[in-house]
CSV table of C-alpha atoms and ligand atoms in Angstrom, one decimal:
chain,number,residue,atom,x,y,z
A,491,MET,CA,2.2,-8.3,-14.6
A,492,ASN,CA,-0.4,-6.6,-12.5
A,493,GLN,CA,-4.0,-7.0,-13.7
A,494,LEU,CA,-5.3,-3.4,-13.8
A,495,SER,CA,-8.7,-4.3,-12.5
A,496,ARG,CA,-11.1,-1.6,-11.4
A,497,ASP,CA,-13.3,-2.2,-8.5
A,498,THR,CA,-16.2,-3.5,-10.5
A,499,LYS,CA,-18.5,-6.1,-9.1
A,500,LEU,CA,-17.6,-9.5,-10.4
A,501,PRO,CA,-20.2,-12.2,-11.0
A,502,GLU,CA,-20.4,-14.3,-7.8
A,503,GLY,CA,-18.9,-17.4,-9.6
A,504,GLN,CA,-15.9,-15.5,-10.8
A,505,ALA,CA,-15.3,-13.9,-7.4
A,506,GLU,CA,-15.5,-17.3,-5.7
A,507,ASP,CA,-13.0,-18.8,-8.2
A,508,ILE,CA,-10.5,-16.0,-7.4
A,509,ARG,CA,-10.9,-16.6,-3.6
A,510,ARG,CA,-10.5,-20.4,-4.1
A,511,PHE,CA,-7.4,-19.9,-6.3
A,512,LYS,CA,-5.7,-17.6,-3.8
A,513,ARG,CA,-6.4,-20.0,-1.0
A,514,ARG,CA,-4.8,-22.9,-3.0
A,515,TYR,CA,-1.9,-20.8,-4.1
A,516,TRP,CA,-1.0,-19.7,-0.5
A,517,THR,CA,-1.3,-23.2,0.9
A,518,GLN,CA,0.9,-25.1,-1.6
A,519,ALA,CA,4.0,-26.8,-0.3
A,520,GLY,CA,7.1,-24.6,-0.1
A,521,ILE,CA,5.3,-21.3,-0.5
A,522,GLY,CA,6.4,-20.0,2.9
A,523,LYS,CA,10.1,-20.3,2.0
A,524,GLU,CA,9.6,-18.9,-1.4
A,525,TYR,CA,7.6,-15.9,-0.1
A,526,GLN,CA,10.3,-15.4,2.6
A,527,TYR,CA,12.8,-15.0,-0.2
A,528,VAL,CA,10.7,-12.8,-2.5
A,529,ALA,CA,9.4,-10.4,0.2
A,530,TYR,CA,12.6,-10.0,2.3
A,531,GLN,CA,15.7,-10.7,0.3
A,532,ALA,CA,14.6,-9.7,-3.1
A,533,ASP,CA,15.8,-6.9,-5.3
A,534,PRO,CA,16.4,-3.3,-3.9
A,535,ILE,CA,13.0,-2.2,-5.3
A,536,THR,CA,11.1,-4.7,-3.1
A,537,ARG,CA,13.4,-4.0,-0.2
A,538,SER,CA,12.6,-0.3,-0.4
A,539,LYS,CA,8.9,-1.1,-0.5
A,540,ASN,CA,9.4,-3.2,2.6
A,541,VAL,CA,11.1,-0.3,4.4
A,542,ILE,CA,8.3,2.1,3.4
A,543,GLU,CA,5.5,-0.2,4.4
A,544,ILE,CA,7.0,-0.9,7.8
A,545,ARG,CA,7.5,2.8,8.4
A,546,LEU,CA,3.8,3.5,7.4
A,547,VAL,CA,2.6,0.7,9.7
A,548,LEU,CA,4.7,1.8,12.7
A,549,ALA,CA,3.6,5.5,12.2
A,550,ASN,CA,-0.1,4.7,12.1
A,551,ILE,CA,-0.6,1.8,14.4
A,552,LEU,CA,-2.5,2.0,17.7
A,553,GLY,CA,-1.5,-0.6,20.3
A,554,PRO,CA,-0.9,-2.6,22.2
A,555,HIS,CA,-3.2,-5.3,20.9
A,556,VAL,CA,-2.7,-5.8,17.1
A,557,LEU,CA,-4.1,-8.4,14.7
A,558,ASP,CA,-2.0,-9.0,11.7
A,559,ALA,CA,-4.6,-10.4,9.3
A,560,GLY,CA,-3.1,-12.5,6.5
A,561,ALA,CA,0.2,-12.2,8.4
A,562,GLY,CA,2.1,-14.6,6.1
A,563,THR,CA,5.6,-15.2,7.6
A,564,GLY,CA,5.5,-12.3,10.0
A,565,ARG,CA,6.9,-9.3,7.9
A,566,PHE,CA,5.0,-6.9,10.2
A,567,ALA,CA,4.9,-9.0,13.4
A,568,TRP,CA,8.7,-8.5,14.0
A,569,PRO,CA,8.9,-4.7,13.9
A,570,LEU,CA,5.6,-4.3,15.8
A,571,GLU,CA,6.7,-6.7,18.5
A,572,ARG,CA,10.0,-4.9,18.7
A,573,ALA,CA,8.1,-1.6,19.1
A,574,GLY,CA,6.3,-3.1,22.2
A,575,HIS,CA,3.0,-4.3,20.6
A,576,LYS,CA,1.4,-7.7,21.2
A,577,VAL,CA,0.7,-9.1,17.8
A,578,VAL,CA,-1.6,-12.0,16.9
A,579,SER,CA,-0.6,-13.3,13.4
A,580,LEU,CA,-3.6,-14.9,11.7
A,581,ASP,CA,-3.3,-16.7,8.3
A,582,ILE,CA,-5.1,-19.4,6.5
A,583,SER,CA,-1.9,-21.1,5.3
A,584,ARG,CA,-0.1,-23.5,7.6
A,585,GLU,CA,2.9,-23.3,5.3
A,586,MET,CA,3.3,-19.5,5.9
A,587,LEU,CA,2.7,-19.7,9.6
A,588,GLU,CA,5.2,-22.5,10.0
A,589,GLN,CA,7.9,-20.5,8.2
A,590,GLY,CA,7.1,-17.5,10.4
A,591,THR,CA,7.4,-19.7,13.5
A,592,ALA,CA,10.7,-21.1,12.4
A,593,LEU,CA,12.0,-17.6,11.7
A,594,ALA,CA,10.8,-16.4,15.1
A,595,ARG,CA,12.6,-19.2,16.9
A,596,LYS,CA,15.9,-18.3,15.1
A,597,ARG,CA,15.6,-14.7,16.1
A,598,SER,CA,14.3,-15.3,19.6
A,599,LEU,CA,11.1,-13.4,18.9
A,600,THR,CA,7.5,-14.0,19.8
A,601,PHE,CA,5.2,-15.1,16.9
A,602,ARG,CA,1.6,-15.8,18.1
A,603,ALA,CA,0.4,-17.8,15.1
A,604,VAL,CA,-3.4,-18.5,14.7
A,605,ARG,CA,-4.7,-20.5,11.7
A,606,GLY,CA,-7.9,-18.9,10.5
A,607,ASP,CA,-9.8,-17.2,7.8
A,608,ILE,CA,-10.0,-13.4,7.4
A,609,GLU,CA,-13.6,-13.8,6.2
A,610,ARG,CA,-14.6,-15.2,9.6
A,611,LEU,CA,-12.3,-14.1,12.3
A,612,PRO,CA,-12.2,-16.3,15.4
A,613,PHE,CA,-12.3,-13.4,17.8
A,614,GLU,CA,-14.8,-11.5,19.9
A,615,ASP,CA,-16.0,-8.0,19.0
A,616,GLY,CA,-13.7,-5.1,19.8
A,617,VAL,CA,-10.7,-7.0,21.2
A,618,PHE,CA,-8.0,-5.4,19.1
A,619,ASP,CA,-6.6,-1.8,19.1
A,620,SER,CA,-5.6,-2.2,15.4
A,621,VAL,CA,-5.9,-4.6,12.5
A,622,VAL,CA,-3.0,-4.5,10.0
A,623,SER,CA,-3.5,-6.4,6.7
A,624,ILE,CA,-0.9,-5.6,4.1
A,625,THR,CA,-0.9,-7.1,0.5
A,626,VAL,CA,-4.1,-9.0,1.3
A,627,LEU,CA,-7.4,-7.2,0.8
A,628,ARG,CA,-6.5,-5.8,-2.6
A,629,HIS,CA,-6.6,-9.4,-3.9
A,630,PHE,CA,-10.1,-10.1,-2.6
A,631,PRO,CA,-13.2,-9.2,-4.7
A,632,ASN,CA,-15.2,-9.1,-1.5
A,633,TRP,CA,-12.8,-6.7,0.3
A,634,ARG,CA,-15.6,-4.6,1.6
A,635,GLU,CA,-17.2,-7.5,3.5
A,636,ILE,CA,-13.7,-8.4,4.9
A,637,LEU,CA,-13.3,-4.8,6.1
A,638,ARG,CA,-16.6,-5.1,7.9
A,639,GLU,CA,-15.2,-8.2,9.7
A,640,TYR,CA,-12.0,-6.2,10.6
A,641,GLY,CA,-14.2,-3.4,11.9
A,642,ARG,CA,-16.0,-5.8,14.1
A,643,VAL,CA,-12.9,-7.0,16.0
A,644,VAL,CA,-11.4,-3.4,16.4
A,645,ARG,CA,-12.5,-1.4,19.4
A,646,PRO,CA,-14.2,2.0,19.0
A,647,GLY,CA,-11.4,4.5,18.2
A,648,GLY,CA,-9.1,1.6,16.9
A,649,ARG,CA,-7.7,1.4,13.5
A,650,ILE,CA,-7.5,-0.7,10.3
A,651,LEU,CA,-4.3,-0.4,8.2
A,652,PHE,CA,-4.2,-1.9,4.7
A,653,ASP,CA,-3.3,-1.2,1.1
A,654,MET,CA,-5.1,-1.1,-2.2
A,655,GLY,CA,-4.3,-0.3,-5.8
A,656,SER,CA,-4.9,3.3,-7.0
A,657,GLY,CA,-8.2,3.6,-8.8
A,658,GLU,CA,-7.3,7.2,-9.8
A,659,GLN,CA,-4.1,6.0,-11.6
A,660,ARG,CA,-6.0,3.3,-13.4
A,661,ALA,CA,-8.7,5.7,-14.5
A,662,TYR,CA,-6.1,8.2,-15.7
A,663,LEU,CA,-4.2,5.6,-17.7
A,664,GLU,CA,-7.4,4.4,-19.2
A,665,LYS,CA,-8.4,7.9,-20.2
A,666,ALA,CA,-4.9,8.5,-21.7
A,667,GLY,CA,-5.3,5.3,-23.8
A,668,ALA,CA,-2.3,3.8,-22.0
A,669,LEU,CA,-4.1,0.5,-21.1
A,670,THR,CA,-4.5,-2.3,-23.5
A,671,ASP,CA,-7.7,-4.3,-23.9
A,672,ALA,CA,-6.2,-7.1,-22.0
A,673,ASN,CA,-5.8,-4.8,-19.0
A,674,THR,CA,-9.4,-3.6,-19.0
A,675,ASN,CA,-11.6,-6.2,-20.8
A,676,GLY,CA,-9.5,-9.4,-21.0
A,677,PRO,CA,-10.2,-12.5,-18.9
A,678,ILE,CA,-9.3,-12.1,-15.3
A,679,ASP,CA,-6.1,-13.9,-14.2
A,680,PRO,CA,-6.7,-14.9,-10.5
A,681,LEU,CA,-3.0,-14.8,-9.7
A,682,SER,CA,-2.5,-11.1,-10.6
A,683,PHE,CA,-6.1,-10.0,-9.7
A,684,ASP,CA,-5.5,-6.7,-7.9
A,685,ILE,CA,-8.2,-4.1,-7.1
A,686,GLY,CA,-7.8,-0.4,-7.5
A,687,VAL,CA,-10.1,2.0,-5.6
A,688,THR,CA,-10.4,5.7,-5.6
A,689,ARG,CA,-10.4,8.0,-2.5
A,690,ARG,CA,-14.0,8.7,-3.1
A,691,GLU,CA,-14.9,5.0,-3.1
A,692,LEU,CA,-12.9,4.6,0.1
A,693,VAL,CA,-14.6,7.4,1.8
A,694,GLU,CA,-18.0,6.0,0.8
A,695,CYS,CA,-17.2,2.5,1.8
A,696,ALA,CA,-15.8,3.6,5.2
A,697,LYS,CA,-19.0,5.6,5.8
A,698,ASP,CA,-21.2,2.6,5.0
A,699,LEU,CA,-19.2,0.5,7.5
A,700,GLY,CA,-19.3,3.1,10.3
A,701,LEU,CA,-15.6,3.7,9.8
A,702,ARG,CA,-13.7,7.0,9.0
A,703,LEU,CA,-10.9,7.5,6.5
A,704,ARG,CA,-8.1,8.8,8.6
A,705,ASN,CA,-5.1,8.5,6.2
A,706,ASP,CA,-4.7,7.8,2.6
A,707,SER,CA,-1.1,7.9,1.4
A,708,PRO,CA,-0.1,7.0,-2.2
A,709,TYR,CA,3.1,5.0,-2.3
A,710,ASP,CA,5.2,2.4,-4.2
A,711,PHE,CA,6.2,4.9,-6.9
A,712,PHE,CA,9.2,2.8,-8.2
A,713,ASN,CA,7.6,-0.6,-8.0
A,714,SER,CA,6.1,-1.7,-11.4
A,715,ASN,CA,4.5,1.7,-11.7
A,716,PRO,CA,2.6,1.7,-15.0
A,717,LEU,CA,2.5,5.5,-15.1
A,718,VAL,CA,6.2,5.7,-15.0
A,719,GLU,CA,6.7,2.8,-17.4
A,720,ARG,CA,4.2,4.0,-20.0
A,721,MET,CA,4.5,7.7,-19.9
A,722,CYS,CA,8.2,8.1,-19.5
A,723,GLY,CA,9.3,6.2,-22.6
A,724,ILE,CA,11.8,4.0,-20.7
A,725,PRO,CA,11.2,0.3,-21.6
A,726,LYS,CA,9.9,-1.6,-18.5
A,727,GLU,CA,12.9,-3.9,-18.2
A,728,GLU,CA,15.5,-1.2,-18.7
A,729,LEU,CA,13.7,0.9,-16.1
A,730,LYS,CA,13.8,-1.9,-13.6
A,731,VAL,CA,17.5,-2.6,-14.1
A,732,ARG,CA,18.3,1.1,-13.7
A,733,LEU,CA,16.2,1.4,-10.5
A,734,ILE,CA,17.8,-1.7,-9.0
A,735,GLY,CA,21.2,-0.1,-9.5
A,736,ILE,CA,20.0,3.3,-8.1
A,737,LEU,CA,18.1,2.0,-5.1
A,738,ASN,CA,20.8,-0.5,-4.0
A,739,LYS,CA,22.2,2.0,-1.5
A,740,THR,CA,20.9,2.9,2.0
A,741,GLY,CA,21.1,6.7,1.2
A,742,ALA,CA,18.9,6.2,-1.8
A,743,VAL,CA,16.3,4.3,0.2
A,744,HIS,CA,16.2,7.1,2.7
A,745,LEU,CA,15.6,9.7,0.0
A,746,TYR,CA,12.9,7.5,-1.6
A,747,GLU,CA,11.2,7.1,1.8
A,748,LEU,CA,11.4,10.9,2.3
A,749,ILE,CA,9.9,11.6,-1.2
A,750,THR,CA,7.1,9.1,-0.5
A,751,ARG,CA,6.3,10.5,3.0
A,752,ARG,CA,6.6,14.2,2.4
A,753,PHE,CA,5.7,14.7,-1.3
A,754,LEU,CA,3.9,11.7,-2.9
A,755,SER,CA,1.6,11.3,0.1
A,756,VAL,CA,0.1,14.7,-0.6
A,757,LEU,CA,0.1,14.8,-4.4
A,758,SER,CA,-2.5,13.2,-6.7
A,759,PRO,CA,-3.0,9.4,-6.2
A,760,VAL,CA,-2.5,9.2,-10.0
A,761,LEU,CA,1.2,9.2,-9.5
A,762,CYS,CA,1.5,5.9,-7.5
A,763,PRO,CA,0.1,2.4,-8.2
A,764,SER,CA,-0.8,1.8,-4.5
A,765,ARG,CA,-2.2,3.5,-1.5
A,766,PHE,CA,-1.7,2.9,2.2
A,767,ILE,CA,-5.0,3.4,4.0
A,768,VAL,CA,-5.9,3.9,7.6
A,769,LEU,CA,-9.5,3.6,8.7
A,770,GLU,CA,-10.7,4.5,12.2
A,771,ASN,CA,-13.5,2.6,14.0
A,772,ARG,CA,-15.5,5.7,14.9
A,773,PRO,CA,-16.3,6.0,18.6
A,774,THR,CA,-20.0,5.8,18.8
A,775,SER,CA,-20.1,9.4,20.3
A,776,ILE,CA,-18.8,11.0,17.1
A,777,GLU,CA,-21.8,11.7,14.8
A,778,ARG,CA,-20.4,14.3,12.4
A,779,ASP,CA,-18.3,13.2,9.4
A,780,GLU,CA,-15.0,14.9,9.4
A,781,PHE,CA,-12.8,14.4,6.4
A,782,PRO,CA,-9.1,14.3,7.2
A,783,ALA,CA,-7.1,17.3,5.8
A,784,ASN,CA,-4.9,15.2,3.5
A,785,CYS,CA,-7.9,13.9,1.7
A,786,GLU,CA,-8.1,17.0,-0.5
A,787,THR,CA,-6.2,16.4,-3.8
A,788,PRO,CA,-4.6,19.5,-5.1
A,789,SER,CA,-6.3,20.8,-8.3
A,790,LEU,CA,-3.8,23.1,-10.1
A,791,GLU,CA,-3.0,23.5,-13.7
A,792,SER,CA,0.7,23.9,-14.3
A,793,ARG,CA,3.9,22.6,-13.1
A,794,GLU,CA,5.0,25.9,-11.6
A,795,TRP,CA,2.2,25.6,-9.2
A,796,LEU,CA,3.6,22.4,-7.7
A,797,ASP,CA,5.9,24.3,-5.6
A,798,LEU,CA,3.0,26.2,-4.2
A,799,VAL,CA,1.0,23.0,-3.6
A,800,LEU,CA,3.9,21.5,-1.8
A,801,ARG,CA,4.3,24.6,0.3
A,802,GLN,CA,0.6,24.6,1.1
A,803,VAL,CA,0.4,20.9,2.0
A,804,SER,CA,3.6,20.8,4.0
A,805,GLY,CA,2.6,24.0,5.8
A,806,ALA,CA,5.1,25.4,8.2
A,807,ASP,CA,7.3,22.4,7.6
A,808,PHE,CA,8.0,23.3,3.9
A,809,ASP,CA,11.5,24.8,4.5
A,810,GLU,CA,12.3,21.9,6.9
A,811,VAL,CA,11.3,19.4,4.2
A,812,CYS,CA,13.5,21.1,1.6
A,813,ALA,CA,16.4,21.2,4.0
A,814,GLU,CA,15.9,17.4,4.6
A,815,VAL,CA,15.9,16.8,0.9
A,816,ASP,CA,19.0,18.9,0.4
A,817,LEU,CA,20.8,17.0,3.1
A,818,LEU,CA,20.0,13.7,1.5
A,819,ARG,CA,20.6,14.7,-2.1
A,820,ASN,CA,24.2,15.6,-1.1
A,821,ASP,CA,24.7,12.1,0.3
A,822,PRO,CA,26.7,10.3,-2.5
A,823,GLU,CA,24.5,7.3,-2.0
A,824,ALA,CA,21.3,9.2,-2.9
A,825,GLU,CA,22.7,11.4,-5.6
A,826,ALA,CA,21.9,9.1,-8.5
A,827,LEU,CA,18.3,8.8,-7.4
A,828,TYR,CA,17.9,12.6,-7.1
A,829,ARG,CA,19.4,13.2,-10.5
A,830,PHE,CA,17.3,10.5,-12.1
A,831,CYS,CA,14.1,12.0,-10.7
A,832,GLU,CA,15.0,15.6,-11.5
A,833,THR,CA,16.3,15.2,-15.0
A,834,GLU,CA,14.7,12.0,-16.4
A,835,LEU,CA,11.6,11.1,-14.6
A,836,PHE,CA,9.5,14.1,-13.3
A,837,PRO,CA,9.9,16.2,-16.5
A,838,LYS,CA,8.3,13.4,-18.5
A,839,ILE,CA,5.3,12.9,-16.3
A,840,PRO,CA,2.4,15.0,-17.6
A,841,VAL,CA,1.5,18.0,-15.4
A,842,GLU,CA,-2.1,16.8,-15.1
A,843,ALA,CA,-1.0,13.5,-13.5
A,844,PHE,CA,0.4,15.6,-10.6
A,845,THR,CA,-2.8,17.5,-10.2
A,846,TRP,CA,-5.6,15.2,-11.3
A,847,ARG,CA,-8.6,15.6,-9.1
A,848,THR,CA,-10.3,12.7,-7.5
A,849,ASP,CA,-13.8,13.7,-8.5
B,2030,LIG,C1,0.8,-11.6,-0.2
B,2030,LIG,S1,0.8,-12.5,1.3
B,2030,LIG,C2,1.0,-11.2,2.5
B,2030,LIG,C3,1.6,-11.6,3.8
B,2030,LIG,C4,1.9,-10.4,4.7
B,2030,LIG,N1,0.8,-9.6,5.1
B,2030,LIG,C5,3.0,-9.6,4.1
B,2030,LIG,O1,2.7,-8.5,3.7
B,2030,LIG,O2,4.2,-10.0,4.1
B,2030,LIG,C6,-1.0,-12.8,1.5
B,2030,LIG,C7,-1.3,-13.7,2.7
B,2030,LIG,O3,-2.7,-13.8,2.9
B,2030,LIG,C8,-3.0,-15.1,3.3
B,2030,LIG,N2,-4.4,-15.4,3.0
B,2030,LIG,C9,-5.0,-15.6,1.8
B,2030,LIG,N3,-6.3,-15.9,2.0
B,2030,LIG,C10,-6.6,-15.8,3.3
B,2030,LIG,C11,-7.7,-16.0,4.1
B,2030,LIG,N4,-8.9,-16.3,3.5
B,2030,LIG,N5,-7.6,-15.9,5.4
B,2030,LIG,C12,-6.4,-15.7,6.0
B,2030,LIG,N6,-5.3,-15.5,5.3
B,2030,LIG,C13,-5.3,-15.6,4.0
B,2030,LIG,C14,-2.0,-16.0,2.5
B,2030,LIG,O4,-1.9,-17.2,3.1
B,2030,LIG,C15,-0.8,-15.1,2.6
B,2030,LIG,O5,0.0,-15.4,3.7
């Protein structure tokens, strides 16, 4: 279960306990092999998440010199190397790096493994074009300080790509009374500790660190999404079994990827449990703060307006996006997903969740 923690400042002792626990967890014997199975060969929901994350990384990366911070067994090193980048894979866990190295050997791929701590990177300032750090920062109470360290090793104009939980979704669920006391006030479980931040918090944090928010895309809609689980009235386990059946086809994964990229990324961050974030290390010559266009959350009041929002945010591409969806929905492999969304899922999500403002 995900701990629905907000980005509250924890007492230093507790924050230190979480960091120590995580370090022990990721260095235990056999963890590399286990992670390899869970992250790569697991159920279709996780596989779809994998496809979407790799697409997001490839679409936003600046190369050629990339640091994968908390690289694990190389989930992002492979596709980035194949796309022509030079990736340094840093991780604190020898277990994870050894597994990555063994896999690389099998696939005749390069894996430049460096054992090190993301809190004190063993690199000079500005040596990377991008830092990518997926499923890492969201587990660290001191994520802001680690971001500062990432910003140090990225050149001016370079990028930092990472993910966090959605603070808007957590605030929405709390307001709707859909969180239990254990989610909000219970003792913190270091294993499932997972931070949610809002877009506003991100923009402020970026500003403090001399970085700029360049992209903020909600995603992971079908993966343990408490909004879907709690608002749609489908018991959690039943929903999971159905989704596993529905997403077990390539056509369905394509449609899911398209929905994430063209629709969820521009709707309210309340809809998704996670967000994919791109920060830019501002070149020193840029003084003025420019907010990226997709940082405006639509603020409309009824479902009929959604069509208008989508048209507005997709701009001239709207008809093209609809044509793309039409093409995919007619794929027999994607039909079940389309029907599920249209008839069972979206009608049950409250209108305000689509249109919740971030401020
Ligand atoms: C959930 S895994 C993610 C791995 C990879 N980024 C992926 O998405 O497949 C988290 C990784 O962070 C690493 N990690 C944890 N604490 C770290 C630290 N202080 N410095 C470097 N790596 C760390 C762990 O060893 C583990 O490999």
